[in-house]
Tab-separated table of C-alpha atoms in Angstrom:
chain	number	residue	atom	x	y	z
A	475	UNK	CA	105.784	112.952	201.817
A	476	UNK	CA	106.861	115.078	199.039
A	477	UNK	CA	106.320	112.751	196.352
A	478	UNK	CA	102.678	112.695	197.354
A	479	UNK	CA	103.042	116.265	197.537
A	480	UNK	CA	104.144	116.476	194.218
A	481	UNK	CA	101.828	114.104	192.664
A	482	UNK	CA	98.934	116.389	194.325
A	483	UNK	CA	100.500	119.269	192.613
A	484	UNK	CA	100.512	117.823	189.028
A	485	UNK	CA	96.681	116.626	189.600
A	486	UNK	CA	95.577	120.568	190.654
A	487	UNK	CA	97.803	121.377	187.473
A	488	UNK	CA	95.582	119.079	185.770
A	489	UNK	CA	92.812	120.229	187.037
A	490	UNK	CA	93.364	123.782	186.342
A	491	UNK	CA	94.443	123.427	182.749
A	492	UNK	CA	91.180	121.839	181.968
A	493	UNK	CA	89.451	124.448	183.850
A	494	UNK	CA	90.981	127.255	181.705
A	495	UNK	CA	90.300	124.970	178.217
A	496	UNK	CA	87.122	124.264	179.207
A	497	UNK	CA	86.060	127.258	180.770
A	498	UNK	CA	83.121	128.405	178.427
A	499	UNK	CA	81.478	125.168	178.200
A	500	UNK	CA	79.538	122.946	179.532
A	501	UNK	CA	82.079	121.582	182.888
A	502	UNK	CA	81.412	119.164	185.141
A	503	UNK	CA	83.621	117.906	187.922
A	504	UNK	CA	86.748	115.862	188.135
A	505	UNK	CA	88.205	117.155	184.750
A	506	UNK	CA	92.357	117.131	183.959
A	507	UNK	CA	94.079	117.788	181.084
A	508	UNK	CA	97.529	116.973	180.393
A	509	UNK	CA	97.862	119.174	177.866
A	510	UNK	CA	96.802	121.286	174.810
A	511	UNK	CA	93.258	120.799	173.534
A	512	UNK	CA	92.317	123.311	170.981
A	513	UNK	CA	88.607	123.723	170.729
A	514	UNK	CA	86.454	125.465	167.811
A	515	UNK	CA	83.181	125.681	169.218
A	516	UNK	CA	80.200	126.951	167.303
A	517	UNK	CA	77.804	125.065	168.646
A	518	UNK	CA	76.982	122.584	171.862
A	519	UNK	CA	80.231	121.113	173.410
A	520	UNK	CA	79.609	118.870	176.551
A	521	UNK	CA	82.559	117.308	178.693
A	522	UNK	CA	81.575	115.316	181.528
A	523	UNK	CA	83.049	114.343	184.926
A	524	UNK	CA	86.412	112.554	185.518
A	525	UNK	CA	87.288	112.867	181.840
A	526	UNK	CA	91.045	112.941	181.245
A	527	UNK	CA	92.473	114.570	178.281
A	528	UNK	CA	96.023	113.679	178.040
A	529	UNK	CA	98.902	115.487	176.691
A	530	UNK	CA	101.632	114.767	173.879
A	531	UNK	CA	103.555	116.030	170.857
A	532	UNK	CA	100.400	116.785	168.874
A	533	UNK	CA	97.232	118.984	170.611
A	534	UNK	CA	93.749	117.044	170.162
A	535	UNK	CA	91.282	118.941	168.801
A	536	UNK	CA	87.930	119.746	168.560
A	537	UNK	CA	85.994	121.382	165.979
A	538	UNK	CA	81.706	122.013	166.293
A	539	UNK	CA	80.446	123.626	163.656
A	540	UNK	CA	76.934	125.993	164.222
A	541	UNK	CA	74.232	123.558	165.418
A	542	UNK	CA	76.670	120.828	166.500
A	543	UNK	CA	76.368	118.714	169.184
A	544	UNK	CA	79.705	117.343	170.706
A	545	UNK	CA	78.623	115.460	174.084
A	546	UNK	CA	81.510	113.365	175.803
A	547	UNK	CA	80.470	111.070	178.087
A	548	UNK	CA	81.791	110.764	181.655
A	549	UNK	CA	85.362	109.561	182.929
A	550	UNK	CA	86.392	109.508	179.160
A	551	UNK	CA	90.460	109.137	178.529
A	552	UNK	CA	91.210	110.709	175.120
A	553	UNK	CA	94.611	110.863	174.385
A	554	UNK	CA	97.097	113.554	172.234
A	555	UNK	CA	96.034	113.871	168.610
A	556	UNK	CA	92.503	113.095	168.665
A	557	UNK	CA	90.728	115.187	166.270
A	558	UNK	CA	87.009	115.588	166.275
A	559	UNK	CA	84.967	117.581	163.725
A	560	UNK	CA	81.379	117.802	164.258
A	561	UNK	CA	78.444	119.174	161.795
A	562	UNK	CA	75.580	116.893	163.428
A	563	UNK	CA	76.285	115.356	166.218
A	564	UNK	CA	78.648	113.479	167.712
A	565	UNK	CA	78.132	111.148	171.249
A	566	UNK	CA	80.557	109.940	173.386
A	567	UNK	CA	78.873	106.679	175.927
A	568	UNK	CA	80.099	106.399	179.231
A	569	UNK	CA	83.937	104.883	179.754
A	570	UNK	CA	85.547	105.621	176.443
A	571	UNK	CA	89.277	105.283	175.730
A	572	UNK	CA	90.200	107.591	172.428
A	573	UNK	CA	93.883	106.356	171.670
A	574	UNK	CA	96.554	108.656	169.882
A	575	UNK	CA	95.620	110.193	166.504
A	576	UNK	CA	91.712	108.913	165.875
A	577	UNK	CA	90.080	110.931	164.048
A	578	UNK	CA	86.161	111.179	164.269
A	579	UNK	CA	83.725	113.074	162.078
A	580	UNK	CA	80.213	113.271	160.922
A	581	UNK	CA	80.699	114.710	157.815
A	582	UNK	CA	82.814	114.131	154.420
A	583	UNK	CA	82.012	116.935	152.302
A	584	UNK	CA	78.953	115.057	151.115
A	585	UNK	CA	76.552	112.959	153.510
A	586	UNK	CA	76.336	114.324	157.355
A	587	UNK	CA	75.189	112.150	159.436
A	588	UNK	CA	76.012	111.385	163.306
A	589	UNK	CA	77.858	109.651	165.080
A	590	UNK	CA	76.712	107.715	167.809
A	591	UNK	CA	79.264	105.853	170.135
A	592	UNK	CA	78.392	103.615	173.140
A	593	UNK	CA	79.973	102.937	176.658
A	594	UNK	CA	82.901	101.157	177.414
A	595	UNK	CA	84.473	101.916	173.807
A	596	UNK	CA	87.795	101.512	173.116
A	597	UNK	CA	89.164	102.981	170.277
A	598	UNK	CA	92.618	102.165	169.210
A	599	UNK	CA	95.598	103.970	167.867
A	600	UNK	CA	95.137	106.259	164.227
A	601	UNK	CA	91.562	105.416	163.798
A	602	UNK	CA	89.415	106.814	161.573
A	603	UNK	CA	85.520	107.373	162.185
A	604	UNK	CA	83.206	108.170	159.223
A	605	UNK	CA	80.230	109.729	159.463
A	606	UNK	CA	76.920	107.914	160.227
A	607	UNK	CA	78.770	105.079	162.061
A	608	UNK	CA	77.251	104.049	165.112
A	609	UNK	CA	79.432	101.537	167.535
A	610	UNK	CA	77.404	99.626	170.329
A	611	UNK	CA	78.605	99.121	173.981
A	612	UNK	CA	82.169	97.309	174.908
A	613	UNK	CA	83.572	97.463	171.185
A	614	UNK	CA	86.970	97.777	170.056
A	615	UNK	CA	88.391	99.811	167.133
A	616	UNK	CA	91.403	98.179	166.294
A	617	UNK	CA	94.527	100.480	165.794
A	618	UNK	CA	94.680	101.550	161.579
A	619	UNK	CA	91.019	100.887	161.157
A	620	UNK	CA	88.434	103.122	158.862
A	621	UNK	CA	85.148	102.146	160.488
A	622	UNK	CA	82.630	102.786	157.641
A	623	UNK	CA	79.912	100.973	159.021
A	624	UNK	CA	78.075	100.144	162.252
A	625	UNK	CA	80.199	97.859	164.785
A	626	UNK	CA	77.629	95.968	167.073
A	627	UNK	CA	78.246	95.759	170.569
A	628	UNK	CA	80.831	93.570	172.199
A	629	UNK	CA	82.791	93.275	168.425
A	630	UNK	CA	86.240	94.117	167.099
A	631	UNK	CA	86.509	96.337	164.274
A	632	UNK	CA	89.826	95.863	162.398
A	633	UNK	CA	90.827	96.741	158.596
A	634	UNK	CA	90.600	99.408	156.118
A	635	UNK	CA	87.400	99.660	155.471
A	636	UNK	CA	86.959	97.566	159.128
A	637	UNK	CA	85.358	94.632	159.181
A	638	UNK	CA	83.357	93.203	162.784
A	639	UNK	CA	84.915	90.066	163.767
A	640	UNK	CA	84.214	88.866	167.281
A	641	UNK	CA	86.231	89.899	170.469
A	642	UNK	CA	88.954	87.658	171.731
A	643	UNK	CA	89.447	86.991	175.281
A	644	UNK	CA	92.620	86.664	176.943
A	645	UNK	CA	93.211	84.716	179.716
A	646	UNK	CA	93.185	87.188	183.026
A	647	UNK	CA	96.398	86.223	183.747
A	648	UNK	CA	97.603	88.283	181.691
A	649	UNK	CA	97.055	91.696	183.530
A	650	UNK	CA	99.291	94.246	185.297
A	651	UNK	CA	98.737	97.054	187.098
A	652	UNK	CA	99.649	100.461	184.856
A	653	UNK	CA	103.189	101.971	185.266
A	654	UNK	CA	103.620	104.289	187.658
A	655	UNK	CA	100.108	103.850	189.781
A	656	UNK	CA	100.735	102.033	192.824
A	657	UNK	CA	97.488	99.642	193.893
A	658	UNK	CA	96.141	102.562	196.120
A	659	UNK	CA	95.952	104.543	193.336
A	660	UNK	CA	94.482	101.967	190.881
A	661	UNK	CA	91.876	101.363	193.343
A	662	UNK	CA	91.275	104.601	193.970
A	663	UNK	CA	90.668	105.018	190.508
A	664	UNK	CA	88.694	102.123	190.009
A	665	UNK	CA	86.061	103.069	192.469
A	666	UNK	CA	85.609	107.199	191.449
A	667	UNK	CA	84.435	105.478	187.689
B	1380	UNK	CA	111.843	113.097	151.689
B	1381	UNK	CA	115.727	113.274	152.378
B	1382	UNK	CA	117.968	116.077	153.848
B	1383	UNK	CA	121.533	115.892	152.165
B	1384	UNK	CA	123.804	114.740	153.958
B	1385	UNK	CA	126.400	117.183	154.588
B	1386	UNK	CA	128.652	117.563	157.065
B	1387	UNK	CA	127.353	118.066	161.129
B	1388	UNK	CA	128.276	121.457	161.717
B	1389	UNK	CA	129.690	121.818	165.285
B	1390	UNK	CA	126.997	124.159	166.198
B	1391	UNK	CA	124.461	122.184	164.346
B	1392	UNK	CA	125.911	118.730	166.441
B	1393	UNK	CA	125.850	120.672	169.859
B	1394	UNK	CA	121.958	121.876	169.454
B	1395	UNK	CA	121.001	118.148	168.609
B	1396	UNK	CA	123.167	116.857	171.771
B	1397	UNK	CA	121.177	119.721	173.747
B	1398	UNK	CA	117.878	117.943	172.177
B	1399	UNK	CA	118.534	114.455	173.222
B	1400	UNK	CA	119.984	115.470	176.508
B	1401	UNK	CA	118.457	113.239	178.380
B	1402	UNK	CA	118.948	110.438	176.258
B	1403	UNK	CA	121.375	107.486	178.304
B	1404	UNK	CA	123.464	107.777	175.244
B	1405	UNK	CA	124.028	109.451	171.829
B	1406	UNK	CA	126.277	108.543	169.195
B	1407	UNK	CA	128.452	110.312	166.649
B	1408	UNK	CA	127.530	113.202	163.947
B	1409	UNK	CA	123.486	112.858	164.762
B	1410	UNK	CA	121.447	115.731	163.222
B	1411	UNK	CA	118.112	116.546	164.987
B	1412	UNK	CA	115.311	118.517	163.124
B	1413	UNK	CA	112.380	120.476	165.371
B	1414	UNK	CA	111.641	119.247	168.347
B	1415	UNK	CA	112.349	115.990	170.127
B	1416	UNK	CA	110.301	115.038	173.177
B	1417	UNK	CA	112.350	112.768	175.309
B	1418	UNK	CA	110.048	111.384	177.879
B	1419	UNK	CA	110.589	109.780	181.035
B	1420	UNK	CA	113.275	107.761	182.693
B	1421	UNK	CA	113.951	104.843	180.861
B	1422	UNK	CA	116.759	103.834	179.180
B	1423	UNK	CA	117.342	105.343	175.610
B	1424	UNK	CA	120.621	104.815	173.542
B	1425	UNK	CA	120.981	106.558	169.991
B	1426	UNK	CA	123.442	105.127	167.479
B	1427	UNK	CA	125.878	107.489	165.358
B	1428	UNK	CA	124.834	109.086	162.115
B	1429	UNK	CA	121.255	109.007	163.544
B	1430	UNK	CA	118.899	111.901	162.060
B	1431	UNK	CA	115.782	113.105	163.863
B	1432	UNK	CA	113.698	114.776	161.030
B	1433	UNK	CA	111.054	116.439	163.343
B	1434	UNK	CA	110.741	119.634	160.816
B	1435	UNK	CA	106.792	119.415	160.755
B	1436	UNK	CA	105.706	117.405	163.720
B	1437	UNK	CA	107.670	116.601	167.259
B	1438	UNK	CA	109.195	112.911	167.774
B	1439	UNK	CA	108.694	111.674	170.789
B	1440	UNK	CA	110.559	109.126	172.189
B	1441	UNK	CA	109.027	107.739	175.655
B	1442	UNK	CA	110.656	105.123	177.509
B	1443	UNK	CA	109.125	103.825	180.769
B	1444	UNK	CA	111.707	103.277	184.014
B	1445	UNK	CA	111.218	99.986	183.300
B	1446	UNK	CA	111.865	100.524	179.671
B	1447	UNK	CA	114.851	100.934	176.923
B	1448	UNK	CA	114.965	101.966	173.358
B	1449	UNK	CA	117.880	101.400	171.449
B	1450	UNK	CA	118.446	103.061	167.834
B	1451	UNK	CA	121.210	101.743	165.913
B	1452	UNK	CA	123.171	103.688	163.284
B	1453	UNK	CA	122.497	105.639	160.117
B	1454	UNK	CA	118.936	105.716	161.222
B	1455	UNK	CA	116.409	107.985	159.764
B	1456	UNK	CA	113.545	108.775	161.746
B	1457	UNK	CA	110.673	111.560	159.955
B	1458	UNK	CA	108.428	113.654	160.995
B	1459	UNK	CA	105.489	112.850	163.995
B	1460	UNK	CA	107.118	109.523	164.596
B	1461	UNK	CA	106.191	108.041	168.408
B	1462	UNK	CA	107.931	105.480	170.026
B	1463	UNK	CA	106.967	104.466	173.480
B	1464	UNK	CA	108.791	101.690	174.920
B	1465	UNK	CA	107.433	100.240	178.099
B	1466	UNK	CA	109.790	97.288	178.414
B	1467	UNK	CA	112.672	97.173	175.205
B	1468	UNK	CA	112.265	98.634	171.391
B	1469	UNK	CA	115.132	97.808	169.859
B	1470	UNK	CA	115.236	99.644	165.703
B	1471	UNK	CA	118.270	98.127	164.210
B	1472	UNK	CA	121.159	99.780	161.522
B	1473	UNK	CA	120.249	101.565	158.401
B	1474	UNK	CA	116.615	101.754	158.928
B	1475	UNK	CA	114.004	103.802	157.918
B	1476	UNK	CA	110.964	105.100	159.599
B	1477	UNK	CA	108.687	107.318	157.918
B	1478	UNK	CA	106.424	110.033	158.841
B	1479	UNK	CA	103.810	109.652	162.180
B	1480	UNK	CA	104.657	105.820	162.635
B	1481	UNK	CA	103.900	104.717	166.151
B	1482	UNK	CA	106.323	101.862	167.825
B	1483	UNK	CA	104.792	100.818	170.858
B	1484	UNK	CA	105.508	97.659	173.292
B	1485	UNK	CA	102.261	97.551	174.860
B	1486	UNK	CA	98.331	97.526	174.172
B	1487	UNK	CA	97.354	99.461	177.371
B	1488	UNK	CA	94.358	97.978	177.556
B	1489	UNK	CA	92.975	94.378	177.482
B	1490	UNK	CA	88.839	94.539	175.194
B	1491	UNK	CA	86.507	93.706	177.910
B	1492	UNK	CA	88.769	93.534	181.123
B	1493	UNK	CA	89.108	96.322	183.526
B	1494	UNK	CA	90.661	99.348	181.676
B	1495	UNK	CA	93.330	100.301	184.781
B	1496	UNK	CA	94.988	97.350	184.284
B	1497	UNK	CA	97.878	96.767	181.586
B	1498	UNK	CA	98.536	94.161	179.745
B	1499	UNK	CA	101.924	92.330	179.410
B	1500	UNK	CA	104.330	94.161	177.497
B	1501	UNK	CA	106.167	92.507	174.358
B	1502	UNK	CA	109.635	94.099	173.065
B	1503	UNK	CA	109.614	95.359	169.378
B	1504	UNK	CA	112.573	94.767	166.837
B	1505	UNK	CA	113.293	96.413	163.997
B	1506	UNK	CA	116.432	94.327	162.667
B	1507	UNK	CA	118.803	96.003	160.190
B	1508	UNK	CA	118.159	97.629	156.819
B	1509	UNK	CA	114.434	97.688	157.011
B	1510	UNK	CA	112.089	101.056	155.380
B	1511	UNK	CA	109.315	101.269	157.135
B	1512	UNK	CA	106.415	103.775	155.500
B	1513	UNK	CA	104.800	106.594	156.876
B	1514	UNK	CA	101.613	106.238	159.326
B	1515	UNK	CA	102.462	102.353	160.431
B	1516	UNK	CA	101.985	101.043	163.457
B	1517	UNK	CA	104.124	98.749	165.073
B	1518	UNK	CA	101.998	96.782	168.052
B	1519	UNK	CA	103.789	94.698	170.626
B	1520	UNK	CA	105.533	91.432	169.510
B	1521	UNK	CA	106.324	92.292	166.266
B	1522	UNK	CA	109.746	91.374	164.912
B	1523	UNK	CA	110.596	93.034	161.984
B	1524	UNK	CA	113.088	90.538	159.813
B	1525	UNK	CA	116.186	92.204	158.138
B	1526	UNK	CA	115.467	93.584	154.513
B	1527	UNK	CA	111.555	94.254	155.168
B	1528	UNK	CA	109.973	96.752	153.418
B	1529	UNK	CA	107.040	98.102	155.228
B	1530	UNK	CA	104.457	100.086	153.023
B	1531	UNK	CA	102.657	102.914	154.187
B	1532	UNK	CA	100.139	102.633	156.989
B	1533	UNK	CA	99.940	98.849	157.672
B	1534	UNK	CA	99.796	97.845	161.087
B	1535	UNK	CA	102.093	94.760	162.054
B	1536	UNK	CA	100.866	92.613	165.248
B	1537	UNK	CA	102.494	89.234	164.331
B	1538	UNK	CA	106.585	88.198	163.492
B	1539	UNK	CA	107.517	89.329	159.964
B	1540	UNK	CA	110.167	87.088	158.149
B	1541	UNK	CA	113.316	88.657	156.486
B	1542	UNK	CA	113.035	89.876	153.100
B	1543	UNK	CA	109.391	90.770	152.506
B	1544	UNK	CA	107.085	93.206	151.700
B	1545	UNK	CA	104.345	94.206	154.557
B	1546	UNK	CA	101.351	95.926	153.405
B	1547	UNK	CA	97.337	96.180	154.363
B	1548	UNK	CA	95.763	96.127	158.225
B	1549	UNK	CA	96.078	94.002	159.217
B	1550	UNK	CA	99.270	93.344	157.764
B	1551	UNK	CA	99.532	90.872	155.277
B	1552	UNK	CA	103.155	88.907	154.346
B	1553	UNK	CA	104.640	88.516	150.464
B	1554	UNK	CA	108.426	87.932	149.621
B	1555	UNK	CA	110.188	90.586	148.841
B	1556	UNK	CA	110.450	90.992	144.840
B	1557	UNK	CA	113.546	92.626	144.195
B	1558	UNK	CA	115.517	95.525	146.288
B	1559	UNK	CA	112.806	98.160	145.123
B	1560	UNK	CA	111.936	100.918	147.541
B	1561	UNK	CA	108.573	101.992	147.755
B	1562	UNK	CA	107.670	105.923	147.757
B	1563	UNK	CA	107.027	106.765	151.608
């Protein structure tokens, strides 16, 4: 009884952090943080329902410039450290998992050009985004990569500067339920995306 | 980037014991820099003559219920450096991790399966006398053999032999040319 007390506490903590970072923009339902998100918003920020911005030594941040377009896509996870700068415009699909410490922009100094990113994305740990990339539905940005060009859909980006090889698939055995999350909770989770 | 070593003053060894209070054990003389996030419940044991250089960025140091980390001695760990340990990280003696590496036991996610489920985890060693350089990353299975030197930002997934020099993503193997170290 009071552990699922507790646990509802922490989610309306969630809840209400993201409320207060996200207050002056575009807020759909569903939204926790876990912790700080610093946000420099010039122009069109967008976060959309059950997105989940986790917390962690570093804040993430997020940086529009005037006439920017920053559009995350719904139930997102983007963990600590993520740093997004955003000149163009820069487009989240739905289902995206932003590790620690990727870094994402649209513009180098010279060329500006957005950044387009699909559903189901996962993007792995310290990964860097140039501008002008776009990455289709169900890739995977390997942890360490600089993604310089396009990744098709369904393909592995790995390497600095990444090269697509295809996805490998592991047998399903292989799968465990998180930490922490009992099956309810999984389920639970599961279904709401 | 080194901090002399001096001797721990009391005060100095009481503040870093306050840090890594939570920690299942801590050894002798360690010296703790900025900020230290211990997270969670799992096991953690830190070695003696350990130093926790967190001057420009917090370490953090997460270890599942079902996890342990163990540090060995005369450790130096930099700046930003994040080890998460969801089933056993083990960083042997006189090792060296530079700034913002990330040690982690577990993918968290399996490419095109269903994203609440985990994979297995797969313990991480670091054996003895190894530098590791500043922005690696350290994914699941990935024994580090003794004497390694570890340039900056590669990212190991596979067993590295004793005595050789890491370098590239992914990382890519030669024997170890003579007991130079690298700038971090």
């Amino acid at each position: 009884m009071l552990s699922a007390l507790k646990k509802r506490a922490v989610l309306l903590t969630r809840i209400a952090r993201a409320s207060v970072l996200f207050r002056r923009w575009t807020m759909k339902d569903r939204i926790i943080a876990d912790g700080y998100v610093r946000i420099v918003n010039h122009g069109t920020l967008s976060v959309d329902r059950l997105s989940d911005f986790r917390g962690g030594s570093i804040p993430s941040e997020f940086i529009v410039h005037p006439g920017g377009q920053l559009i995350f896509g719904e139930s997102s996870t983007i963990n600590y450290g993520v740093s997004i700068d955003c000149k163009n415009r820069v487009t989240f699909g739905k289902r995206c998992m932003l590790s620690k410490m990727v870094r994402i922009r649209d513009n180098d100094g010279a060329t500006v050009a957005p950044v387009t990113i699909g559903d189901d994305v996962w993007i792995a740990h310290g990964a860097l985004i140039e501008p002008g990339v776009t990455i289709g539905d169900g890739a995977v940005i390997s942890a360490g990569s600089v993604v310089i060009q396009d990744v098709p859909a369904r393909m592995m980006a790995i390497g600095n500067p990444a090269r697509n090889v295809p996805l490998a698939v592991r047998p399903k055995h292989e799968l465990e339920r998180a930490p922490g999350l009992s099956k309810q909770e999984t389920d639970s989770l599961r279904s709401k995306a | 980037m080194t901090i002399d070593q001096g001797t721990v003053s009391p005060f100095h060894e009481l503040a870093a014991r306050l840090k890594l209070r939570r920690c299942t054990s801590v050894g002798q003389a360690i010296r703790v820099f900025g900020k230290v996030d211990v997270v969670d419940r799992g096991i953690r044991r830190i070695g003696d003559r350990v130093t926790l250089d967190a001057s420009t960025c917090p370490i953090e140091i997460k270890a599942e219920p079902e996890g342990e980390i163990v540090v060995g001695d005369d450790v130096y760990i930099e700046s930003g450096v994040s080890v998460w340990a969801y089933s056993r990280i083990v960083i042997g003696s006189r090792v060296r991790i530079g700034a913002y590496c990330q040690l982690v036991d577990n993918h968290f996610h399996m490419p095109g399966e269903d994203r609440f489920m985990f994979p297995k985890s797969k313990p991480v060693t670091v054996e003895d006398d190894v530098v590791i350089g500043a922005h690696c990353i350290l994914l699941p299975g990935a024994p580090i053999g003794q004497g390694c030197i570890v340039h900056p930002r590669a990212v190991i997934t596979r067993r590295i032999p004793p005595n050789s020099e890491v370098r590239g993503v992914p990382a890519t193997v030669t024997p170890r040319a003579k007991p130079a170290v690298p700038s971090c």
